Each structure stands twice: as structure tokens, then as C-alpha cells.
Coordinates of C-alpha atoms and ligand atoms in Angstrom, one line a residue:
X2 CA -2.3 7.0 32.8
X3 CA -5.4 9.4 32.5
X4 CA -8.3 7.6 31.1
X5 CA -9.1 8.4 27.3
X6 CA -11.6 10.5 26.5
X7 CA -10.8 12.4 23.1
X8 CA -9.0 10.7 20.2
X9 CA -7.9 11.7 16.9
X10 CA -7.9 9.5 13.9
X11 CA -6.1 10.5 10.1
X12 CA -5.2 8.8 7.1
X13 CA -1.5 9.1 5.9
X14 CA 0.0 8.1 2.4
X15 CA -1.4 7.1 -0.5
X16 CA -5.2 6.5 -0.8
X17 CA -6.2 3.2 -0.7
X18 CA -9.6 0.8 -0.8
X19 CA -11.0 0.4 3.2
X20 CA -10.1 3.6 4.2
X21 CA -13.3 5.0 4.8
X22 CA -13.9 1.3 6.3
X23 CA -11.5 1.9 8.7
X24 CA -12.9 5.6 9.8
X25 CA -16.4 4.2 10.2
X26 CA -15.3 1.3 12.7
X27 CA -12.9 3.3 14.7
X28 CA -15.6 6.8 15.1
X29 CA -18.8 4.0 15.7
X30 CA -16.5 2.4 18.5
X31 CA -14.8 4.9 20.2
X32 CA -18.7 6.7 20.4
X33 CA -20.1 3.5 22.0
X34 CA -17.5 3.8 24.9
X35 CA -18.1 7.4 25.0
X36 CA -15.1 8.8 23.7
X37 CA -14.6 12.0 21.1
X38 CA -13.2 11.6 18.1
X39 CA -11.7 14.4 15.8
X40 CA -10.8 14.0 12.4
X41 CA -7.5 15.3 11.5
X42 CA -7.7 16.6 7.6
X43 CA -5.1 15.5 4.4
X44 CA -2.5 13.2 7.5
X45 CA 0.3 14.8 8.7
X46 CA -0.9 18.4 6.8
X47 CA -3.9 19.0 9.0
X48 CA -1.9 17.9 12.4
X49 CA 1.1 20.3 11.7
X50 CA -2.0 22.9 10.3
X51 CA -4.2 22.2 12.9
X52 CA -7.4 21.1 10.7
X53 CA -9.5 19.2 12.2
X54 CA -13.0 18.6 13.3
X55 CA -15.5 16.7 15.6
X56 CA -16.5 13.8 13.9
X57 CA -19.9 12.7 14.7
X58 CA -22.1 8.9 14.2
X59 CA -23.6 11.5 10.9
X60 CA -19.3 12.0 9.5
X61 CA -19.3 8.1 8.8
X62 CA -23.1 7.4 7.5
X63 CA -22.9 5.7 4.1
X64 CA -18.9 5.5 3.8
X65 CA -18.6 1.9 4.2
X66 CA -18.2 1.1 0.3
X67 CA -16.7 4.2 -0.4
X68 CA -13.2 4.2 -2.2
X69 CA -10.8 7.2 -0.9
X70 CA -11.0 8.8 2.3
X71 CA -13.2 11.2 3.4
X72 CA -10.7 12.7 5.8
X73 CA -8.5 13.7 2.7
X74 CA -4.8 12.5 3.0
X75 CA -0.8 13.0 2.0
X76 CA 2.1 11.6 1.0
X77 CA 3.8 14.3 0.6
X78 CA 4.3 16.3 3.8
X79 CA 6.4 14.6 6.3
X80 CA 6.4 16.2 9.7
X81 CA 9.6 15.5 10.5
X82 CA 11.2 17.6 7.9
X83 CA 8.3 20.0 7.5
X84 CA 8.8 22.8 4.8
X85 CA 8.4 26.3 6.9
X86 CA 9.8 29.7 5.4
X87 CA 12.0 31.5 7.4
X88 CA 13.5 34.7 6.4
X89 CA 12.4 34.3 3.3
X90 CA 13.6 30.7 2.6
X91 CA 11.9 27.5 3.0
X92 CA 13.5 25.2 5.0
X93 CA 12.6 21.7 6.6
X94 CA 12.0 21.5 10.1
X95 CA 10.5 18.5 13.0
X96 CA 7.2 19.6 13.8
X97 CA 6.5 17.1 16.5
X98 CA 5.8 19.4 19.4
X99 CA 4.1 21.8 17.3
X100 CA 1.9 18.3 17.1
X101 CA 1.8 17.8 20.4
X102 CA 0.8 21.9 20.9
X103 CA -2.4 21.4 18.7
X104 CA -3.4 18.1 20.5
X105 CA -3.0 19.5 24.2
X106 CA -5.0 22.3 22.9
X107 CA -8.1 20.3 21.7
X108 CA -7.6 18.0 24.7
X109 CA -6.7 15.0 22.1
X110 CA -4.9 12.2 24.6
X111 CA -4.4 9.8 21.5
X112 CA -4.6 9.3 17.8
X113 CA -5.4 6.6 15.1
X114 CA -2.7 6.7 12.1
X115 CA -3.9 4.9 9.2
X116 CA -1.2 4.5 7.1
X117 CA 1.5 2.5 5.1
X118 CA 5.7 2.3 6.2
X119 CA 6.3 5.8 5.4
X120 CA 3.2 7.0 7.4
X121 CA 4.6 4.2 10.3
X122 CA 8.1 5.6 10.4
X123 CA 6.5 9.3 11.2
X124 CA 3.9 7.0 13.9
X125 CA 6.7 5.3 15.7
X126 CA 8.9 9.4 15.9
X127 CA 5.4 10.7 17.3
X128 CA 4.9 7.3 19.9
X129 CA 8.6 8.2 20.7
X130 CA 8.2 11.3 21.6
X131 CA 5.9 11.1 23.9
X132 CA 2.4 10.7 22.1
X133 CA 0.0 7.7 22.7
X134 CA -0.6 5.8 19.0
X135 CA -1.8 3.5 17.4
X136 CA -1.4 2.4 13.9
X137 CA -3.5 0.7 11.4
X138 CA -1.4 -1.2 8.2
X139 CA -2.8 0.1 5.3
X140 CA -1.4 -0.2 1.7
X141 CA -2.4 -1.7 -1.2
X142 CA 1.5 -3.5 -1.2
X143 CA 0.8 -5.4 1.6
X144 CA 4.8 -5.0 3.0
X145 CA 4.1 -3.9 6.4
X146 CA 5.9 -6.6 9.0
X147 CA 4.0 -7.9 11.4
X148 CA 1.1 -8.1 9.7
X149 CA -0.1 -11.2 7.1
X150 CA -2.2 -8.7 5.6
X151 CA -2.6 -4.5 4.8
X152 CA -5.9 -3.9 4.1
X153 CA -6.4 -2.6 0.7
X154 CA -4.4 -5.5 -0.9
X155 CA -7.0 -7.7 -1.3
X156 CA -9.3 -5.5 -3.7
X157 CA -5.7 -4.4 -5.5
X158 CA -5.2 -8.0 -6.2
X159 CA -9.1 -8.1 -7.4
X160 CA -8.6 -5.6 -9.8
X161 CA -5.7 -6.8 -11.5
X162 CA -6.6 -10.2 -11.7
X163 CA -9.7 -8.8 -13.7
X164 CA -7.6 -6.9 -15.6
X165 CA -5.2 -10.2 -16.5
X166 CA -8.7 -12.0 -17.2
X167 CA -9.7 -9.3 -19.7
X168 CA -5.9 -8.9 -21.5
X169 CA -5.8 -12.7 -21.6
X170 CA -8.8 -12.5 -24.4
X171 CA -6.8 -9.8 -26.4
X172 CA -3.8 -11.9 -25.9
X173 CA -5.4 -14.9 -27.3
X174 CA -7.1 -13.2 -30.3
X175 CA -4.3 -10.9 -31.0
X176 CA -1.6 -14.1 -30.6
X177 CA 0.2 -11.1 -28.4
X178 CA 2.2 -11.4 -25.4
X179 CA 0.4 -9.1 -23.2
X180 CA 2.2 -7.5 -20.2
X181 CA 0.3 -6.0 -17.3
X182 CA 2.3 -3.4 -15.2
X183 CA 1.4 -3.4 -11.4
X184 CA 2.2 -1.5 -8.5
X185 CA 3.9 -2.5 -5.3
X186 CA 7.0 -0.4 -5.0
X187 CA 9.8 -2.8 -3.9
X188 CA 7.3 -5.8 -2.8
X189 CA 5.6 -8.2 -5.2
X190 CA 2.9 -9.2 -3.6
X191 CA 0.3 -7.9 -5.8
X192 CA 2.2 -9.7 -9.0
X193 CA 2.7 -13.1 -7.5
X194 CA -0.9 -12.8 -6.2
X195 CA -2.6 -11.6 -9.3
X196 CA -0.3 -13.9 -10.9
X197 CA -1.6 -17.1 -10.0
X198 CA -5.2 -15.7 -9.9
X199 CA -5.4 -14.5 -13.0
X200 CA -3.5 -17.5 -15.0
X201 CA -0.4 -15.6 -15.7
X202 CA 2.5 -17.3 -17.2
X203 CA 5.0 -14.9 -16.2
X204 CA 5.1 -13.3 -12.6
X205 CA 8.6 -11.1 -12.6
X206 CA 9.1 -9.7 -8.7
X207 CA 11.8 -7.1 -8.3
X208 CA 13.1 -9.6 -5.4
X209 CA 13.8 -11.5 -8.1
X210 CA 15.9 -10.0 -11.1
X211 CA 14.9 -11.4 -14.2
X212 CA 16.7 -12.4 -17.8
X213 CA 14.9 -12.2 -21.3
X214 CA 16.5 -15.1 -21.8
X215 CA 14.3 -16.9 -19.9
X216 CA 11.2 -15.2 -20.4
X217 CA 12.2 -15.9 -24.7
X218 CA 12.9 -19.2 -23.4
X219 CA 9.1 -19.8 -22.1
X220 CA 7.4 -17.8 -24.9
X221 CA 9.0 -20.2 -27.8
X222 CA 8.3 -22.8 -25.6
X223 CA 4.1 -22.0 -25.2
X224 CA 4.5 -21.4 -29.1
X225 CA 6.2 -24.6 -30.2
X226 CA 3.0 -26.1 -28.3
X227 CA 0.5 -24.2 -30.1
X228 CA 0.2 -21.6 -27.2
X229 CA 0.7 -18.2 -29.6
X230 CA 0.4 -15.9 -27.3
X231 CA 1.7 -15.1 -23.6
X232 CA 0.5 -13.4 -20.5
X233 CA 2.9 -11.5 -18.3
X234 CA 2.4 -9.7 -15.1
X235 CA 5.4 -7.4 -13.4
X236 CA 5.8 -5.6 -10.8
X237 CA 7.0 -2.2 -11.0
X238 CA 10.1 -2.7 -9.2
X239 CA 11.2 -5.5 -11.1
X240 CA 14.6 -5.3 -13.2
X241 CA 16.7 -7.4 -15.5
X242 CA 19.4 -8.9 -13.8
X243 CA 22.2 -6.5 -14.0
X244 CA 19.9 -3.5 -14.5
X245 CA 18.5 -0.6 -12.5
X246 CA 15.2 -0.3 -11.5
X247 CA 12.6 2.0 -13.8
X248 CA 12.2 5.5 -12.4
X249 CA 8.9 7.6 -13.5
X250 CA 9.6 10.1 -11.2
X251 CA 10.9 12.1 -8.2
X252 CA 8.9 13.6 -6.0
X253 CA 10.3 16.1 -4.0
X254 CA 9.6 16.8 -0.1
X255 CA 7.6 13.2 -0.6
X256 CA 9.1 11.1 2.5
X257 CA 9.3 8.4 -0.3
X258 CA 10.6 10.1 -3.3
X259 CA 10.9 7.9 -5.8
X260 CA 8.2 6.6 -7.8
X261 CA 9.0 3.4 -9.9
X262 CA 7.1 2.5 -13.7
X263 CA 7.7 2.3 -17.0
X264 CA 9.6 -1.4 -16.6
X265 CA 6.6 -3.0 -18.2
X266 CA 6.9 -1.1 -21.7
X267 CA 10.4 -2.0 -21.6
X268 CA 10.4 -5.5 -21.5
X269 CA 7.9 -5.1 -24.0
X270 CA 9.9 -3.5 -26.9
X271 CA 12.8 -6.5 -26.0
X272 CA 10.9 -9.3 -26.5
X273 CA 9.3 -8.3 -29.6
X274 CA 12.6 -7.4 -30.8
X275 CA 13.2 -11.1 -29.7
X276 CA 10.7 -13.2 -30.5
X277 CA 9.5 -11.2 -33.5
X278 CA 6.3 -11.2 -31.4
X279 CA 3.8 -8.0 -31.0
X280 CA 3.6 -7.0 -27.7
X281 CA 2.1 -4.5 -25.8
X282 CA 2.2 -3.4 -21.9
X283 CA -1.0 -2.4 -19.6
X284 CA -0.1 -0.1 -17.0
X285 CA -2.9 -0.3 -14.5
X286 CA -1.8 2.4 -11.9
X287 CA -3.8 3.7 -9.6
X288 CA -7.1 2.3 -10.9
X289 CA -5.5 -0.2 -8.4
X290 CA -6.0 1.7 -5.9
X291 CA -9.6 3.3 -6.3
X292 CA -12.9 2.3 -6.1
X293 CA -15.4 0.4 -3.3
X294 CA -13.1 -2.6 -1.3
X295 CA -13.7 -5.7 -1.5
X296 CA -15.7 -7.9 1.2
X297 CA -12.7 -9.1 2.6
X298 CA -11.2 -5.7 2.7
X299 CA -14.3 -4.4 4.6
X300 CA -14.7 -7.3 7.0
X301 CA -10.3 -6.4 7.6
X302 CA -11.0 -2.8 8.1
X303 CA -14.5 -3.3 10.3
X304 CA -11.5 -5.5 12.5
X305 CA -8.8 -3.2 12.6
X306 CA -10.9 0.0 13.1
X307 CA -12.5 -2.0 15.9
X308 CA -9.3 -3.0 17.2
X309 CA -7.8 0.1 17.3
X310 CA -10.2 2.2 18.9
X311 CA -10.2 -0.5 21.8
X312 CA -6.7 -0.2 22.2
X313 CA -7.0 3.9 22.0
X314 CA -9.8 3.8 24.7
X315 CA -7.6 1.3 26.6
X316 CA -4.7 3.4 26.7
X317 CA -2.7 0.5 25.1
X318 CA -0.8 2.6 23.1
X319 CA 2.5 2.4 20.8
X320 CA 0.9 -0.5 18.9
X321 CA 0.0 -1.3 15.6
X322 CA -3.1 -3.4 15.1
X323 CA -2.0 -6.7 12.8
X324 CA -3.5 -9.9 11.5
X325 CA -1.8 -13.3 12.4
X326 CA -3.1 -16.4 11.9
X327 CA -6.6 -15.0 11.1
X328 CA -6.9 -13.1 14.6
X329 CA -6.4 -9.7 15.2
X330 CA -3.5 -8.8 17.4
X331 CA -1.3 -6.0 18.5
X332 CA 2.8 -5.8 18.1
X333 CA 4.9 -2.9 18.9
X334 CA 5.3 0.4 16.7
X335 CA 8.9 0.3 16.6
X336 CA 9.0 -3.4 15.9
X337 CA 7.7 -2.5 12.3
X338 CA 9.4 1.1 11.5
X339 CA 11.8 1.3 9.0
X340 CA 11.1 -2.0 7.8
X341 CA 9.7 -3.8 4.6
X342 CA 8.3 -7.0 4.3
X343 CA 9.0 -8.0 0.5
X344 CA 8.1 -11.8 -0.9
X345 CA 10.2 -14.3 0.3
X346 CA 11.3 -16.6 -2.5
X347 CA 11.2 -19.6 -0.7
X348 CA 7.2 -18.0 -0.1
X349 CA 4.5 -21.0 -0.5
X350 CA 3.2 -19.7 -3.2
X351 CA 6.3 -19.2 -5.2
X352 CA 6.2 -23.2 -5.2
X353 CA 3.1 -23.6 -6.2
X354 CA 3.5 -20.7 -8.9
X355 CA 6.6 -22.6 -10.2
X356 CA 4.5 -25.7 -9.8
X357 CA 1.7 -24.2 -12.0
X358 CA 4.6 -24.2 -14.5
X359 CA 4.7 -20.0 -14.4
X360 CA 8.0 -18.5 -15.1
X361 CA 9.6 -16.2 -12.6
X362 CA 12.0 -15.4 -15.6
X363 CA 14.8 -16.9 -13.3
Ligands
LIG363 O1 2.4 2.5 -1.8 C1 1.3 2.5 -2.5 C2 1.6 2.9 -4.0 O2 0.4 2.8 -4.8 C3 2.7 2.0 -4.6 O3 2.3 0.8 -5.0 C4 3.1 3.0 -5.7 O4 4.5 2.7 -6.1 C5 3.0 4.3 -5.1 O5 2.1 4.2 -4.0 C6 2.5 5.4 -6.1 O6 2.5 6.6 -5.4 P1 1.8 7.9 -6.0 O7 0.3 7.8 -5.8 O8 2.4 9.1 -5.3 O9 2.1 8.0 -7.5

């Protein structure tokens, strides 16, 4: 293979703490071996667009604790199914070697992906057809496989475990059960972590369908031992057993389109209807996903970024940078497309949640 000498690098998906982390690693190493970086603007958007620029040691000054990413990113356009209008009507076309056009053109022999599974589905098409990749896991759900840890999980679980610490005193004052609503899509990481850091005594996963029953069960339980209020964190993929899954919304043209919420409120108007109990429901949203990362997060990203402009500059493409076992390794593109790595329920810390004496509402 010709040896590297220009790179590109995006950010796909939802934004996410460590991006700019990420960036900063990957454009100061790939300048210390001499290489050329462009940044690719808003993912997939400025590859099928063509936006891009020379990034330069200046483009990643001061970034470091930034929240965001300063290369602007997607998840809406996929570029598989592109929206183009032809005769007058928009249809959805595979952009691939319109990709591949803009990349000869600029002389870019590889490119960084930084992005969750949807972003990795469109990464392992690309590596398929013909381009070199590599992928960084990013996502704040942490349900890549392959990978012990996304970065941007670790300040997400921060956040909402300071957010469980500060409903717990409302909770406590109030004698409220107090229900904090957190992301994850289909995975529950966040929940089970934030869970156990934040003294929860309800984690409900949407691998694991829950019944009121239980949850009633628990709170009259706490109460009947003085405890008059109760703290409850769920994911927003969780559902009763027997029910569906809360929708907030549909986004069209989004290579995920559905957007999950509103579970949280729901479970709050059925167990004050029956326990007679106030209760109210945080929805924390993207506040999750904002701000500086935390220490662990930047140390992660510093590592991946690292990583994966040594593999670009090594031609050791079709890789996705991952962390096992506390070292950084690399594992196949295609190993992790199209897959999702949700909480096991035989998971460690499941035991020692359950061992804590926290109800999965099972
Ligand atoms: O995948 C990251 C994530 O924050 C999920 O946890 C959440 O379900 C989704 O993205 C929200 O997407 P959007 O920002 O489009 O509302």
C-alpha cells in the first residue's frame, strides 16, 4: 500500500463529551509523523458536500475541555441513502463514490470516523468499498461491541449521578419518589451505572421489562421502615412488561429514526395512582450529553485519538480503536457493524446492584 500522507478525520452522530478530545489527539499526532489532516465539516454532510479544510496544530489549541465538536456533526444524513432531487423529486441515493470522488481529489488516502453504531454501520459500507478507515467508539450509551468502554460515557454517568444526588434531597424533604429519566436508547448502561453511584433504589433497564407491582412492592416496603420517599432511575428504553417502548419522536431521513422518552413521566402518574404517593419525573436529556468531559473521558480520547492516527499513518486500516482490559487495542470494522452491546443481566454489577438491595422492578 502507498504510504499515508493525507488523512481526514469527522465526527458522526450525536454530539458527545471528548469529541474535541479526540480531534486534538489524532491532528497533534498525525502532524508529528508528518501527515495532513483535513477536517471534514457536520460527518457524513461535509464528505458527500465536500466541506472541508486543512486543519492545522492552531484548529486544536484550547479544545481539550471543550464539550461539542468543533468540526460540527450529524445524525441525520446518512450517505447511503442520501436525499438528492432529481427531476424535481427528492429521492435517496448511495453516495459512496461520490465520497471516494472528493477524497481522490484532495489526495485524502484515509479517514478518522468518530462516531457511535449508526455512524460505524456507514464506516464499515465506506471500509467495504474500498476506503482505508478507522473508527473511534464514541457515544455517551456505551453499546458499541468490542469495546469496554465509548468515550463520553463516563462524564454521562457523572452527570446523572449528580443529578440523582441533588433529586435525592428533594426526595427526602418532599417524602416524594423521585424519578430521573436517562438516555441510552436500547442499552442501560448509563441507568445501572448512575444507579449504583448515585444510591438509587430503583434501576429499570429496558433489557429488563419491569412490573409496578414490584416497584409498589419496594416503595411500601422503604415506607413501612420509615424510608418515605424513593429514588428511581430509568432508562429511556425501559417498558412495563407487556408494553411498548415510549416514542417522543420520529425523525425522518435520521439513519436511526426513532427517538425514545417520555417512559419516566409515565411510571410516574402509576405509582402515585398506587401508592397515593407524589411523584414527579426529571428528564435530564441532553444536558447528558454537553459540557467539558470528564478526566477519564479526556485520558480515553487523548488514547484513542493517539491510537487511531497511528493506525491511519500505519495504513492499518478497517479497524476500530477499542479498550480491553485497560489497553488500547484494535478489532475489525465489520466485527462491530450492525451490532449493539446492551447490559447483560447476568452483568457483575447487576449482582452487586441487587446485592445493594436496589430493585430492578423484576
Ligand atoms: O445515542 C446517543 C443519544 O443521546 C441517545 O442516548 C438518545 O436516545 C439519542 O442520542 C438522542 O438523539 P437526539 O439528539 O437526536 O435527540
Amino acid at each position: 500500500m502507498k504510504r499515508i500522507e493525507t488523512i481526514g478525520v469527522l465526527t458522526a452522530g450525536g454530539d458527545c463529551p471528548g469529541l474535541n478530545a479526540v480531534i486534538r489527539a489524532i491532528v497533534r499526532t498525525a502532524h508529528g509523523k508528518g501527515l495532513k489532516v483535513f477536517g471534514i465539516r457536520n460527518g457524513f454532510k461535509g464528505l458527500v458536500e465536500n466541506d472541508m479544510f486543512e486543519m492545522h496544530d492552531r484548529s486544536v489549541s484550547g479544545i481539550l475541555p471543550i464539550g461539542g465538536t468543533v468540526l460540527g456533526t450529524s445524525n441525520r444524513e446518512n450517505p447511503l441513502q442520501y436525499p438528492v432531487e432529481r427531476d424535481g423529486q427528492v429521492v435517496h441515493e448511495d453516495m459512496t463514490d461520490v465520497i471516494i470522488g472528493h477524497f481522490q481529489q484532495r489526495g485524502i488516502q484515509a479517514v478518522a470516523i468518530i462516531g457511535g453504531d449508526g455512524s460505524l454501520n456507514v464506516a464499515g459500507q465506506l471500509h467495504r468499498k474500498g476506503m482505508n478507515v478507522v473508527s473511534v467508539p464514541k457515544t455517551i450509551d456505551n453499546d458499541i461491541p468490542g469495546t469496554e468502554r465509548t468515550f463520553g460515557f463516563d462524564t454521562a454517568v457523572q452527570i446523572a449521578t449528580e443529578a440523582l444526588d441533588r433529586l435525592h434531597t428533594t426526595a427526602a424533604s418532599h417524602h416524594r419518589i423521585m424519578i430521573l429519566e436517562v438516555m441510552g436508547r436500547t442499552a442501560g448502561w448509563i441507568a445501572l451505572h448512575s444507579g449504583i453511584a448515585g444510591g438509587a433504589d430503583a434501576i429499570l433497564l429496558p433489557e429488563l421489562p419491569y412490573r409496578e407491582e414490584s416497584l409498589v412492592r419496594m416503595i411500601r416496603e422503604r415506607a413501612s421502615r420509615g424510608k418515605t420517599f424513593s429514588l428511581i432511575v430509568i432508562s429511556e428504553g425501559a417498558r412495563p412488561q407487556g408494553g411498548e417502548v415510549s416514542v417522543a419522536r420520529v425523525v425522518e431521513g435520521s439513519w436511526e429514526k426513532v427517538r425514545l422518552g417520555g417512559i419516566g413521566e409515565k411510571l410516574a402518574r402509576r405509582l402515585e395512582e398506587q401508592t397515593g404517593m407524589e411523584a414527579r419525573c426529571t428528564v435530564l436529556g441532553h444536558i447528558q450529553r454537553g459540557g467539558t468531559p470528564t478526566a477519564f473521558d479526556r485520558v480515553l480520547c487523548s488514547r484513542y485519538g493517539s491510537a487511531a492516527a497511528e493506525c491511519l499513518a500505519n495504513g492499518d486500516t478497517g479497524v476500530m480503536v477499542a479498550l480491553k482490559q485497560n489497553d488500547i487495542i484494535t478489532i475489525p470494522i465489520d466485527y462491530v457493524c450492525g451490532k449493539t452491546r446492551t447490559v447483560p443481566l447476568d452483568d457483575e454489577k447487576v449482582f452487586v446492584a441487587r446485592n445493594l438491595g436496589i430493585c430492578f422492578g423484576d
